Amino acid sequence: MPAASAAASSVPAAATAATPRRPAAVTSAVSYRQHHHAQQKQQRDARCRLHRECHLHRRHSLQRGSGGSRKPIASRATSATSPRASSSAGPESSPASSQAVARPSRTPHSGYHYPGGDGEAPFFEGWYFKVTVPDAHGVPGDSFAWMYSVENPSAPLPVENSSASAPPPAAPSAASCPGGKKGERAGGGVPCVMMQVMGPAVERQAEWGSGEGGAGGEGGARDYVFQETADTGRFWGERHELALGTCFRPREGQVSPLGEVPPQEFERRVEHGFQVTPFLNQGILKDQHDGSIVRWQYEVTPIDGWGPRGGTQLSTAGWLAALPAFEPHWQVCMALGRATGWVEWRGHRIEFTNAVTYSEKNWGGAFPLKWFWIQCNVFSRMSLGSSIALTVAGAKRLLNLPLVANSVEEVGMVGLHWEGQFIEFVPNRGAVEWRVQPWGSWWMRAENEQYEVTVEAHTLPGDNGTPLRAPTAEGMRIFCKDSFEGRVKVELRQRYSGQLLLEAESTAAAVEVGGGPWWEAWKQRSRMNAAQSAVISLPLHLSSILPPSLQPPGL
């Protein structure tokens, strides 16, 4: 369950120099945000009237072309002569409308969950997007992960973070993740917006001949870049749809967008920042470690959300996720999709068509004390006509339910999307057990009423993972580590007959451990009692029951 991460302490001069002057009538952090919300709504309404019909026509065209006539998987890498050259190669149509349109794969909790307030209560929300780019032979090659996050958006700007002379944070190392503490809260009341990108292996970049290496660390670590700002006034997020963005620095003479804009307009107005919708991920990042520029733009065709294809999409944590019952909450937004676009990484351009993609999110006031995670949607012998997406997670999390407030529970789950079916293994439907080493080995077995599943994953010798940032009591810190080269095997069987239904393997699984302490293997068996199971298993779909005016933010 990755810490859809964000980070750290000091803000560089480039970020603070671009902080907009607050209007004279807008003085407090709360009223400043309300002012931005009003501007954002006016801009969004005007844009959506102009672009929605054009975009829906393009979506229908993409969906018609995604069947038997779909283009074969392909990717191409070239050297980019100028960062500006990339703006002409992206999609020419506008991004998806940020309105809560009816789309078959939309999951509950797609929207932005921040309820507002005076900034006293801690809050974070983070989003994770992964693309696995195949080589010319369809074998998994380069992979990328984008992590966007916002913390404590109504908290006042810290004085120490407004200094233009503040030094940039040190580059991450491949050291072990630090241990967590019970009741850790997100961010310590410090506002922060961050984008992190985990990219190609440093060894892989040597093949490009550019002579530029990354700061990813030792032992097979991936290259890693990040940028942050304490100015949360430029962050925007839609209440009931997966749409968000931030302008870290506008281009000279331009005003920061406070909502979704067409890709060409984003390129014209934004020097550093990002915007995301269900159908687009676009951004420009200036690494705070070495100042290098990373750019990306790709369009997405969603296939599977979190539920049966074409059926009702589900909350990953059940209906109680609409209440402040757990810390944190977690939602898989897209288990499987196809992405077409490009990434420019340290002067090298990678283009891809119909690459496999995935997205998820976390939100709340505290992060898990300890967790692990496996995700894979690229398996051997997979073709464009077949689909398997595996998501595995386990966590030690806080409970905020009556009678058990501030207690801790250890839970795990497996979700399997297979040829349009969705098979879920959660503690309220059967036993879930796991054995996970501090790094390098993951094993889980789970059962439900009909099936049982076994998942095994490991990393290769020398793969020590890439450290990433996640919310802690002291703000965003190195708190977890990931790899894109996990070896995973999944077996699905009929529960009582033992008949083997599915056996699949991959060399391109994303694997993660986080929190702690991780002194030894984590062994656990999780299963709810009958009373808990009865409550959690109620077939409630609050997004269908409650009118929009009564729905909590984000649902």
PDB file of C-alpha atoms in Angstrom, residues 263-503:
ATOM      1  CA  PRO A 263      -2.447  20.197 -22.401  1.00  0.00           C
ATOM      2  CA  GLN A 264      -1.287  22.998 -24.707  1.00  0.00           C
ATOM      3  CA  GLU A 265      -2.451  25.646 -22.252  1.00  0.00           C
ATOM      4  CA  PHE A 266      -0.765  23.821 -19.376  1.00  0.00           C
ATOM      5  CA  GLU A 267       2.489  23.807 -21.340  1.00  0.00           C
ATOM      6  CA  ARG A 268       2.167  27.520 -22.079  1.00  0.00           C
ATOM      7  CA  ARG A 269       1.352  28.587 -18.511  1.00  0.00           C
ATOM      8  CA  VAL A 270       3.199  26.159 -16.202  1.00  0.00           C
ATOM      9  CA  GLU A 271       6.953  26.018 -15.760  1.00  0.00           C
ATOM     10  CA  HIS A 272       6.852  23.385 -12.979  1.00  0.00           C
ATOM     11  CA  GLY A 273       3.754  21.490 -11.883  1.00  0.00           C
ATOM     12  CA  PHE A 274       1.297  18.734 -12.788  1.00  0.00           C
ATOM     13  CA  GLN A 275      -2.317  17.977 -13.639  1.00  0.00           C
ATOM     14  CA  VAL A 276      -4.115  14.619 -13.572  1.00  0.00           C
ATOM     15  CA  THR A 277      -7.548  13.365 -14.644  1.00  0.00           C
ATOM     16  CA  PRO A 278      -8.819   9.821 -15.281  1.00  0.00           C
ATOM     17  CA  PHE A 279      -7.633  10.222 -18.889  1.00  0.00           C
ATOM     18  CA  LEU A 280      -4.476  12.369 -18.647  1.00  0.00           C
ATOM     19  CA  ASN A 281      -1.278  12.687 -16.595  1.00  0.00           C
ATOM     20  CA  GLN A 282       0.921  15.686 -17.442  1.00  0.00           C
ATOM     21  CA  GLY A 283       3.701  17.492 -15.644  1.00  0.00           C
ATOM     22  CA  ILE A 284       7.084  19.213 -15.495  1.00  0.00           C
ATOM     23  CA  LEU A 285       9.356  18.685 -12.478  1.00  0.00           C
ATOM     24  CA  LYS A 286      12.624  20.367 -11.467  1.00  0.00           C
ATOM     25  CA  ASP A 287      14.506  18.003  -9.169  1.00  0.00           C
ATOM     26  CA  GLN A 288      15.413  19.567  -5.839  1.00  0.00           C
ATOM     27  CA  HIS A 289      18.571  17.473  -5.661  1.00  0.00           C
ATOM     28  CA  ASP A 290      20.357  18.481  -8.869  1.00  0.00           C
ATOM     29  CA  GLY A 291      17.982  20.783 -10.780  1.00  0.00           C
ATOM     30  CA  SER A 292      17.428  18.384 -13.673  1.00  0.00           C
ATOM     31  CA  ILE A 293      14.118  18.587 -15.565  1.00  0.00           C
ATOM     32  CA  VAL A 294      11.707  15.673 -16.020  1.00  0.00           C
ATOM     33  CA  ARG A 295       8.632  16.052 -18.235  1.00  0.00           C
ATOM     34  CA  TRP A 296       5.745  13.743 -19.076  1.00  0.00           C
ATOM     35  CA  GLN A 297       2.391  13.621 -20.831  1.00  0.00           C
ATOM     36  CA  TYR A 298       0.275  10.568 -21.508  1.00  0.00           C
ATOM     37  CA  GLU A 299      -3.369   9.745 -22.132  1.00  0.00           C
ATOM     38  CA  VAL A 300      -5.130   6.863 -20.396  1.00  0.00           C
ATOM     39  CA  THR A 301      -7.842   4.433 -21.435  1.00  0.00           C
ATOM     40  CA  PRO A 302      -9.180   2.889 -18.175  1.00  0.00           C
ATOM     41  CA  ILE A 303     -10.103  -0.795 -18.333  1.00  0.00           C
ATOM     42  CA  ASP A 304     -10.598  -2.098 -14.774  1.00  0.00           C
ATOM     43  CA  GLY A 305     -11.296  -0.034 -11.663  1.00  0.00           C
ATOM     44  CA  TRP A 306     -11.918  -1.962  -8.436  1.00  0.00           C
ATOM     45  CA  GLY A 307     -14.700  -4.370  -9.238  1.00  0.00           C
ATOM     46  CA  PRO A 308     -16.003  -6.481 -12.130  1.00  0.00           C
ATOM     47  CA  ARG A 309     -15.526  -4.915 -15.532  1.00  0.00           C
ATOM     48  CA  GLY A 310     -18.686  -3.050 -16.460  1.00  0.00           C
ATOM     49  CA  GLY A 311     -20.222  -3.756 -13.040  1.00  0.00           C
ATOM     50  CA  THR A 312     -20.513  -1.842  -9.783  1.00  0.00           C
ATOM     51  CA  GLN A 313     -17.129  -0.515  -8.670  1.00  0.00           C
ATOM     52  CA  LEU A 314     -16.263  -0.985  -5.017  1.00  0.00           C
ATOM     53  CA  SER A 315     -14.529   0.751  -2.184  1.00  0.00           C
ATOM     54  CA  THR A 316     -11.250  -1.085  -1.583  1.00  0.00           C
ATOM     55  CA  ALA A 317     -11.720  -0.862   2.206  1.00  0.00           C
ATOM     56  CA  GLY A 318     -15.500  -1.426   2.169  1.00  0.00           C
ATOM     57  CA  TRP A 319     -18.304   1.006   2.887  1.00  0.00           C
ATOM     58  CA  LEU A 320     -16.776   2.112   6.201  1.00  0.00           C
ATOM     59  CA  ALA A 321     -14.112   3.963   4.216  1.00  0.00           C
ATOM     60  CA  ALA A 322     -16.691   6.766   3.860  1.00  0.00           C
ATOM     61  CA  LEU A 323     -16.394   7.294   7.629  1.00  0.00           C
ATOM     62  CA  PRO A 324     -13.334   8.239   9.734  1.00  0.00           C
ATOM     63  CA  ALA A 325     -13.062   4.616  10.820  1.00  0.00           C
ATOM     64  CA  PHE A 326      -9.498   3.801   9.806  1.00  0.00           C
ATOM     65  CA  GLU A 327      -6.177   5.598   9.543  1.00  0.00           C
ATOM     66  CA  PRO A 328      -5.407   5.762   6.724  1.00  0.00           C
ATOM     67  CA  HIS A 329      -7.915   5.014   3.986  1.00  0.00           C
ATOM     68  CA  TRP A 330      -6.879   3.386   0.729  1.00  0.00           C
ATOM     69  CA  GLN A 331      -8.523   3.091  -2.691  1.00  0.00           C
ATOM     70  CA  VAL A 332      -7.387   1.436  -5.896  1.00  0.00           C
ATOM     71  CA  CYS A 333      -8.682   3.764  -8.612  1.00  0.00           C
ATOM     72  CA  MET A 334      -7.593   1.812 -11.688  1.00  0.00           C
ATOM     73  CA  ALA A 335      -6.263  -1.744 -11.503  1.00  0.00           C
ATOM     74  CA  LEU A 336      -5.624  -1.850 -15.233  1.00  0.00           C
ATOM     75  CA  GLY A 337      -5.514   0.664 -18.034  1.00  0.00           C
ATOM     76  CA  ARG A 338      -3.597   1.521 -21.202  1.00  0.00           C
ATOM     77  CA  ALA A 339      -1.386   4.591 -21.546  1.00  0.00           C
ATOM     78  CA  THR A 340      -0.064   6.343 -24.646  1.00  0.00           C
ATOM     79  CA  GLY A 341       2.358   9.250 -24.494  1.00  0.00           C
ATOM     80  CA  TRP A 342       5.930  10.115 -23.578  1.00  0.00           C
ATOM     81  CA  VAL A 343       8.393  10.820 -20.775  1.00  0.00           C
ATOM     82  CA  GLU A 344      11.504  12.976 -21.016  1.00  0.00           C
ATOM     83  CA  TRP A 345      13.998  11.820 -18.414  1.00  0.00           C
ATOM     84  CA  ARG A 346      17.250  13.755 -18.045  1.00  0.00           C
ATOM     85  CA  GLY A 347      17.271  14.701 -21.737  1.00  0.00           C
ATOM     86  CA  HIS A 348      16.189  11.288 -23.016  1.00  0.00           C
ATOM     87  CA  ARG A 349      12.745  10.789 -24.536  1.00  0.00           C
ATOM     88  CA  ILE A 350      10.757   7.574 -24.169  1.00  0.00           C
ATOM     89  CA  GLU A 351       7.554   7.194 -26.172  1.00  0.00           C
ATOM     90  CA  PHE A 352       5.000   4.445 -25.619  1.00  0.00           C
ATOM     91  CA  THR A 353       1.717   3.196 -27.022  1.00  0.00           C
ATOM     92  CA  ASN A 354      -0.778   1.078 -25.051  1.00  0.00           C
ATOM     93  CA  ALA A 355       1.595   0.653 -22.121  1.00  0.00           C
ATOM     94  CA  VAL A 356       0.052  -0.873 -18.985  1.00  0.00           C
ATOM     95  CA  THR A 357      -0.911   1.561 -16.216  1.00  0.00           C
ATOM     96  CA  TYR A 358      -2.294   1.540 -12.653  1.00  0.00           C
ATOM     97  CA  SER A 359      -3.414   4.113 -10.054  1.00  0.00           C
ATOM     98  CA  GLU A 360      -4.399   4.277  -6.380  1.00  0.00           C
ATOM     99  CA  LYS A 361      -4.612   6.740  -3.480  1.00  0.00           C
ATOM    100  CA  ASN A 362      -4.414   7.146   0.322  1.00  0.00           C
ATOM    101  CA  TRP A 363      -5.889   9.802   2.611  1.00  0.00           C
ATOM    102  CA  GLY A 364      -6.437  10.507   6.297  1.00  0.00           C
ATOM    103  CA  GLY A 365      -4.705  11.887   9.346  1.00  0.00           C
ATOM    104  CA  ALA A 366      -2.099   9.175   9.931  1.00  0.00           C
ATOM    105  CA  PHE A 367      -0.197   6.681   7.815  1.00  0.00           C
ATOM    106  CA  PRO A 368       0.115   2.958   8.621  1.00  0.00           C
ATOM    107  CA  LEU A 369       2.624   2.095  11.287  1.00  0.00           C
ATOM    108  CA  LYS A 370       3.943  -0.648   9.021  1.00  0.00           C
ATOM    109  CA  TRP A 371       2.926  -2.024   5.635  1.00  0.00           C
ATOM    110  CA  PHE A 372       3.806  -4.032   2.541  1.00  0.00           C
ATOM    111  CA  TRP A 373       2.439  -3.956  -0.997  1.00  0.00           C
ATOM    112  CA  ILE A 374       2.655  -5.830  -4.318  1.00  0.00           C
ATOM    113  CA  GLN A 375       1.112  -4.712  -7.588  1.00  0.00           C
ATOM    114  CA  CYS A 376       1.448  -6.276 -11.025  1.00  0.00           C
ATOM    115  CA  ASN A 377      -0.597  -6.005 -14.203  1.00  0.00           C
ATOM    116  CA  VAL A 378       2.035  -7.273 -16.670  1.00  0.00           C
ATOM    117  CA  PHE A 379       2.284 -11.069 -16.741  1.00  0.00           C
ATOM    118  CA  SER A 380       4.046 -13.555 -18.989  1.00  0.00           C
ATOM    119  CA  ARG A 381       2.141 -14.548 -22.131  1.00  0.00           C
ATOM    120  CA  MET A 382      -0.198 -11.593 -21.661  1.00  0.00           C
ATOM    121  CA  SER A 383      -1.499 -10.182 -24.909  1.00  0.00           C
ATOM    122  CA  LEU A 384      -3.708  -7.204 -25.589  1.00  0.00           C
ATOM    123  CA  GLY A 385      -6.644  -9.589 -25.635  1.00  0.00           C
ATOM    124  CA  SER A 386      -6.053 -10.851 -22.100  1.00  0.00           C
ATOM    125  CA  SER A 387      -5.781  -9.113 -18.764  1.00  0.00           C
ATOM    126  CA  ILE A 388      -4.586  -9.929 -15.251  1.00  0.00           C
ATOM    127  CA  ALA A 389      -4.097  -7.350 -12.498  1.00  0.00           C
ATOM    128  CA  LEU A 390      -2.906  -8.368  -9.039  1.00  0.00           C
ATOM    129  CA  THR A 391      -2.917  -6.106  -5.984  1.00  0.00           C
ATOM    130  CA  VAL A 392      -1.701  -7.283  -2.573  1.00  0.00           C
ATOM    131  CA  ALA A 393      -1.384  -5.260   0.628  1.00  0.00           C
ATOM    132  CA  GLY A 394      -1.013  -5.663   4.365  1.00  0.00           C
ATOM    133  CA  ALA A 395      -0.876  -2.997   7.060  1.00  0.00           C
ATOM    134  CA  LYS A 396      -0.807  -2.252  10.754  1.00  0.00           C
ATOM    135  CA  ARG A 397      -3.279   0.624  11.014  1.00  0.00           C
ATOM    136  CA  LEU A 398      -5.143   2.701  13.594  1.00  0.00           C
ATOM    137  CA  LEU A 399      -8.848   2.233  14.344  1.00  0.00           C
ATOM    138  CA  ASN A 400     -11.161   5.138  15.198  1.00  0.00           C
ATOM    139  CA  LEU A 401     -14.313   3.112  15.831  1.00  0.00           C
ATOM    140  CA  PRO A 402     -16.320   3.435  19.082  1.00  0.00           C
ATOM    141  CA  LEU A 403     -14.947   1.332  21.966  1.00  0.00           C
ATOM    142  CA  VAL A 404     -11.724   0.640  20.058  1.00  0.00           C
ATOM    143  CA  ALA A 405     -10.500   4.179  19.340  1.00  0.00           C
ATOM    144  CA  ASN A 406      -6.714   4.491  18.954  1.00  0.00           C
ATOM    145  CA  SER A 407      -6.293   0.724  18.891  1.00  0.00           C
ATOM    146  CA  VAL A 408      -4.262  -1.049  16.222  1.00  0.00           C
ATOM    147  CA  GLU A 409      -5.246  -3.837  13.858  1.00  0.00           C
ATOM    148  CA  GLU A 410      -3.267  -5.832  11.304  1.00  0.00           C
ATOM    149  CA  VAL A 411      -5.143  -6.452   8.064  1.00  0.00           C
ATOM    150  CA  GLY A 412      -4.289  -7.811   4.636  1.00  0.00           C
ATOM    151  CA  MET A 413      -6.012  -8.337   1.312  1.00  0.00           C
ATOM    152  CA  VAL A 414      -5.596  -9.648  -2.235  1.00  0.00           C
ATOM    153  CA  GLY A 415      -7.497  -8.310  -5.236  1.00  0.00           C
ATOM    154  CA  LEU A 416      -7.377 -10.137  -8.570  1.00  0.00           C
ATOM    155  CA  HIS A 417      -8.815  -8.804 -11.826  1.00  0.00           C
ATOM    156  CA  TRP A 418      -8.834 -11.585 -14.390  1.00  0.00           C
ATOM    157  CA  GLU A 419     -10.459 -11.368 -17.816  1.00  0.00           C
ATOM    158  CA  GLY A 420     -13.107  -8.930 -16.566  1.00  0.00           C
ATOM    159  CA  GLN A 421     -13.838 -10.839 -13.347  1.00  0.00           C
ATOM    160  CA  PHE A 422     -12.990  -9.443  -9.923  1.00  0.00           C
ATOM    161  CA  ILE A 423     -12.034 -11.853  -7.134  1.00  0.00           C
ATOM    162  CA  GLU A 424     -11.448 -10.318  -3.718  1.00  0.00           C
ATOM    163  CA  PHE A 425      -9.840 -11.818  -0.629  1.00  0.00           C
ATOM    164  CA  VAL A 426     -10.400  -9.785   2.549  1.00  0.00           C
ATOM    165  CA  PRO A 427     -10.510 -10.706   6.282  1.00  0.00           C
ATOM    166  CA  ASN A 428     -14.297 -10.385   6.510  1.00  0.00           C
ATOM    167  CA  ARG A 429     -14.693 -13.136   3.881  1.00  0.00           C
ATOM    168  CA  GLY A 430     -11.964 -15.559   4.907  1.00  0.00           C
ATOM    169  CA  ALA A 431      -8.513 -15.941   6.394  1.00  0.00           C
ATOM    170  CA  VAL A 432      -5.606 -13.899   5.068  1.00  0.00           C
ATOM    171  CA  GLU A 433      -2.082 -14.795   6.170  1.00  0.00           C
ATOM    172  CA  TRP A 434       1.343 -13.510   5.194  1.00  0.00           C
ATOM    173  CA  ARG A 435       5.047 -13.799   5.807  1.00  0.00           C
ATOM    174  CA  VAL A 436       7.090 -10.805   4.658  1.00  0.00           C
ATOM    175  CA  GLN A 437      10.795 -10.258   5.200  1.00  0.00           C
ATOM    176  CA  PRO A 438      12.229  -6.803   5.971  1.00  0.00           C
ATOM    177  CA  TRP A 439      13.168  -6.729   2.291  1.00  0.00           C
ATOM    178  CA  GLY A 440      13.309  -9.099  -0.641  1.00  0.00           C
ATOM    179  CA  SER A 441      10.615 -11.731   0.053  1.00  0.00           C
ATOM    180  CA  TRP A 442       6.810 -11.598   0.208  1.00  0.00           C
ATOM    181  CA  TRP A 443       4.386 -14.524   0.675  1.00  0.00           C
ATOM    182  CA  MET A 444       0.619 -14.416   1.135  1.00  0.00           C
ATOM    183  CA  ARG A 445      -2.196 -16.920   1.139  1.00  0.00           C
ATOM    184  CA  ALA A 446      -5.888 -16.001   1.310  1.00  0.00           C
ATOM    185  CA  GLU A 447      -9.311 -17.562   0.858  1.00  0.00           C
ATOM    186  CA  ASN A 448     -12.922 -16.548   0.326  1.00  0.00           C
ATOM    187  CA  GLU A 449     -16.148 -18.520  -0.088  1.00  0.00           C
ATOM    188  CA  GLN A 450     -15.119 -20.052  -3.442  1.00  0.00           C
ATOM    189  CA  TYR A 451     -11.410 -19.616  -4.054  1.00  0.00           C
ATOM    190  CA  GLU A 452      -8.001 -19.619  -2.498  1.00  0.00           C
ATOM    191  CA  VAL A 453      -4.986 -17.716  -3.763  1.00  0.00           C
ATOM    192  CA  THR A 454      -1.248 -17.894  -3.121  1.00  0.00           C
ATOM    193  CA  VAL A 455       1.136 -15.084  -4.005  1.00  0.00           C
ATOM    194  CA  GLU A 456       4.919 -15.288  -3.815  1.00  0.00           C
ATOM    195  CA  ALA A 457       7.299 -12.478  -4.707  1.00  0.00           C
ATOM    196  CA  HIS A 458      11.004 -11.764  -4.349  1.00  0.00           C
ATOM    197  CA  THR A 459      13.654  -9.379  -5.567  1.00  0.00           C
ATOM    198  CA  LEU A 460      16.907 -10.350  -7.221  1.00  0.00           C
ATOM    199  CA  PRO A 461      20.213 -10.253  -5.312  1.00  0.00           C
ATOM    200  CA  GLY A 462      21.601  -6.732  -5.398  1.00  0.00           C
ATOM    201  CA  ASP A 463      18.190  -5.066  -5.696  1.00  0.00           C
ATOM    202  CA  ASN A 464      18.075  -3.058  -2.472  1.00  0.00           C
ATOM    203  CA  GLY A 465      15.062  -0.993  -3.503  1.00  0.00           C
ATOM    204  CA  THR A 466      14.583   2.734  -4.019  1.00  0.00           C
ATOM    205  CA  PRO A 467      13.806   4.863  -0.921  1.00  0.00           C
ATOM    206  CA  LEU A 468      10.688   7.039  -1.222  1.00  0.00           C
ATOM    207  CA  ARG A 469       9.052   9.675   0.953  1.00  0.00           C
ATOM    208  CA  ALA A 470       5.826   9.174   2.905  1.00  0.00           C
ATOM    209  CA  PRO A 471       3.886  11.073   5.618  1.00  0.00           C
ATOM    210  CA  THR A 472       5.345  10.898   9.135  1.00  0.00           C
ATOM    211  CA  ALA A 473       4.887  12.885  12.343  1.00  0.00           C
ATOM    212  CA  GLU A 474       7.765  15.118  11.196  1.00  0.00           C
ATOM    213  CA  GLY A 475       6.411  15.672   7.676  1.00  0.00           C
ATOM    214  CA  MET A 476       7.319  13.805   4.510  1.00  0.00           C
ATOM    215  CA  ARG A 477      10.397  11.679   5.090  1.00  0.00           C
ATOM    216  CA  ILE A 478      12.148   8.662   3.603  1.00  0.00           C
ATOM    217  CA  PHE A 479       9.848   6.011   5.061  1.00  0.00           C
ATOM    218  CA  CYS A 480       9.493   3.189   2.519  1.00  0.00           C
ATOM    219  CA  LYS A 481      11.287   1.569  -0.401  1.00  0.00           C
ATOM    220  CA  ASP A 482      10.158   0.090  -3.702  1.00  0.00           C
ATOM    221  CA  SER A 483      11.313  -1.941  -6.653  1.00  0.00           C
ATOM    222  CA  PHE A 484       9.839  -2.401 -10.127  1.00  0.00           C
ATOM    223  CA  GLU A 485      11.681  -5.691 -10.730  1.00  0.00           C
ATOM    224  CA  GLY A 486       9.879  -7.968  -8.296  1.00  0.00           C
ATOM    225  CA  ARG A 487       9.483 -11.582  -9.422  1.00  0.00           C
ATOM    226  CA  VAL A 488       5.929 -12.647  -8.641  1.00  0.00           C
ATOM    227  CA  LYS A 489       3.906 -15.821  -9.046  1.00  0.00           C
ATOM    228  CA  VAL A 490       0.172 -16.108  -8.399  1.00  0.00           C
ATOM    229  CA  GLU A 491      -1.920 -19.296  -8.198  1.00  0.00           C
ATOM    230  CA  LEU A 492      -5.716 -19.305  -8.021  1.00  0.00           C
ATOM    231  CA  ARG A 493      -7.556 -22.514  -7.074  1.00  0.00           C
ATOM    232  CA  GLN A 494     -11.044 -23.705  -6.286  1.00  0.00           C
ATOM    233  CA  ARG A 495     -11.186 -23.660  -2.503  1.00  0.00           C
ATOM    234  CA  TYR A 496     -12.528 -27.153  -1.836  1.00  0.00           C
ATOM    235  CA  SER A 497     -11.508 -29.168  -4.887  1.00  0.00           C
ATOM    236  CA  GLY A 498      -8.047 -27.616  -5.194  1.00  0.00           C
ATOM    237  CA  GLN A 499      -8.432 -27.357  -8.969  1.00  0.00           C
ATOM    238  CA  LEU A 500      -5.868 -24.952 -10.429  1.00  0.00           C
ATOM    239  CA  LEU A 501      -7.674 -22.161 -12.292  1.00  0.00           C
ATOM    240  CA  LEU A 502      -4.879 -19.679 -12.936  1.00  0.00           C
ATOM    241  CA  GLU A 503      -1.110 -19.701 -12.727  1.00  0.00           C
TER     242      GLU A 503
END
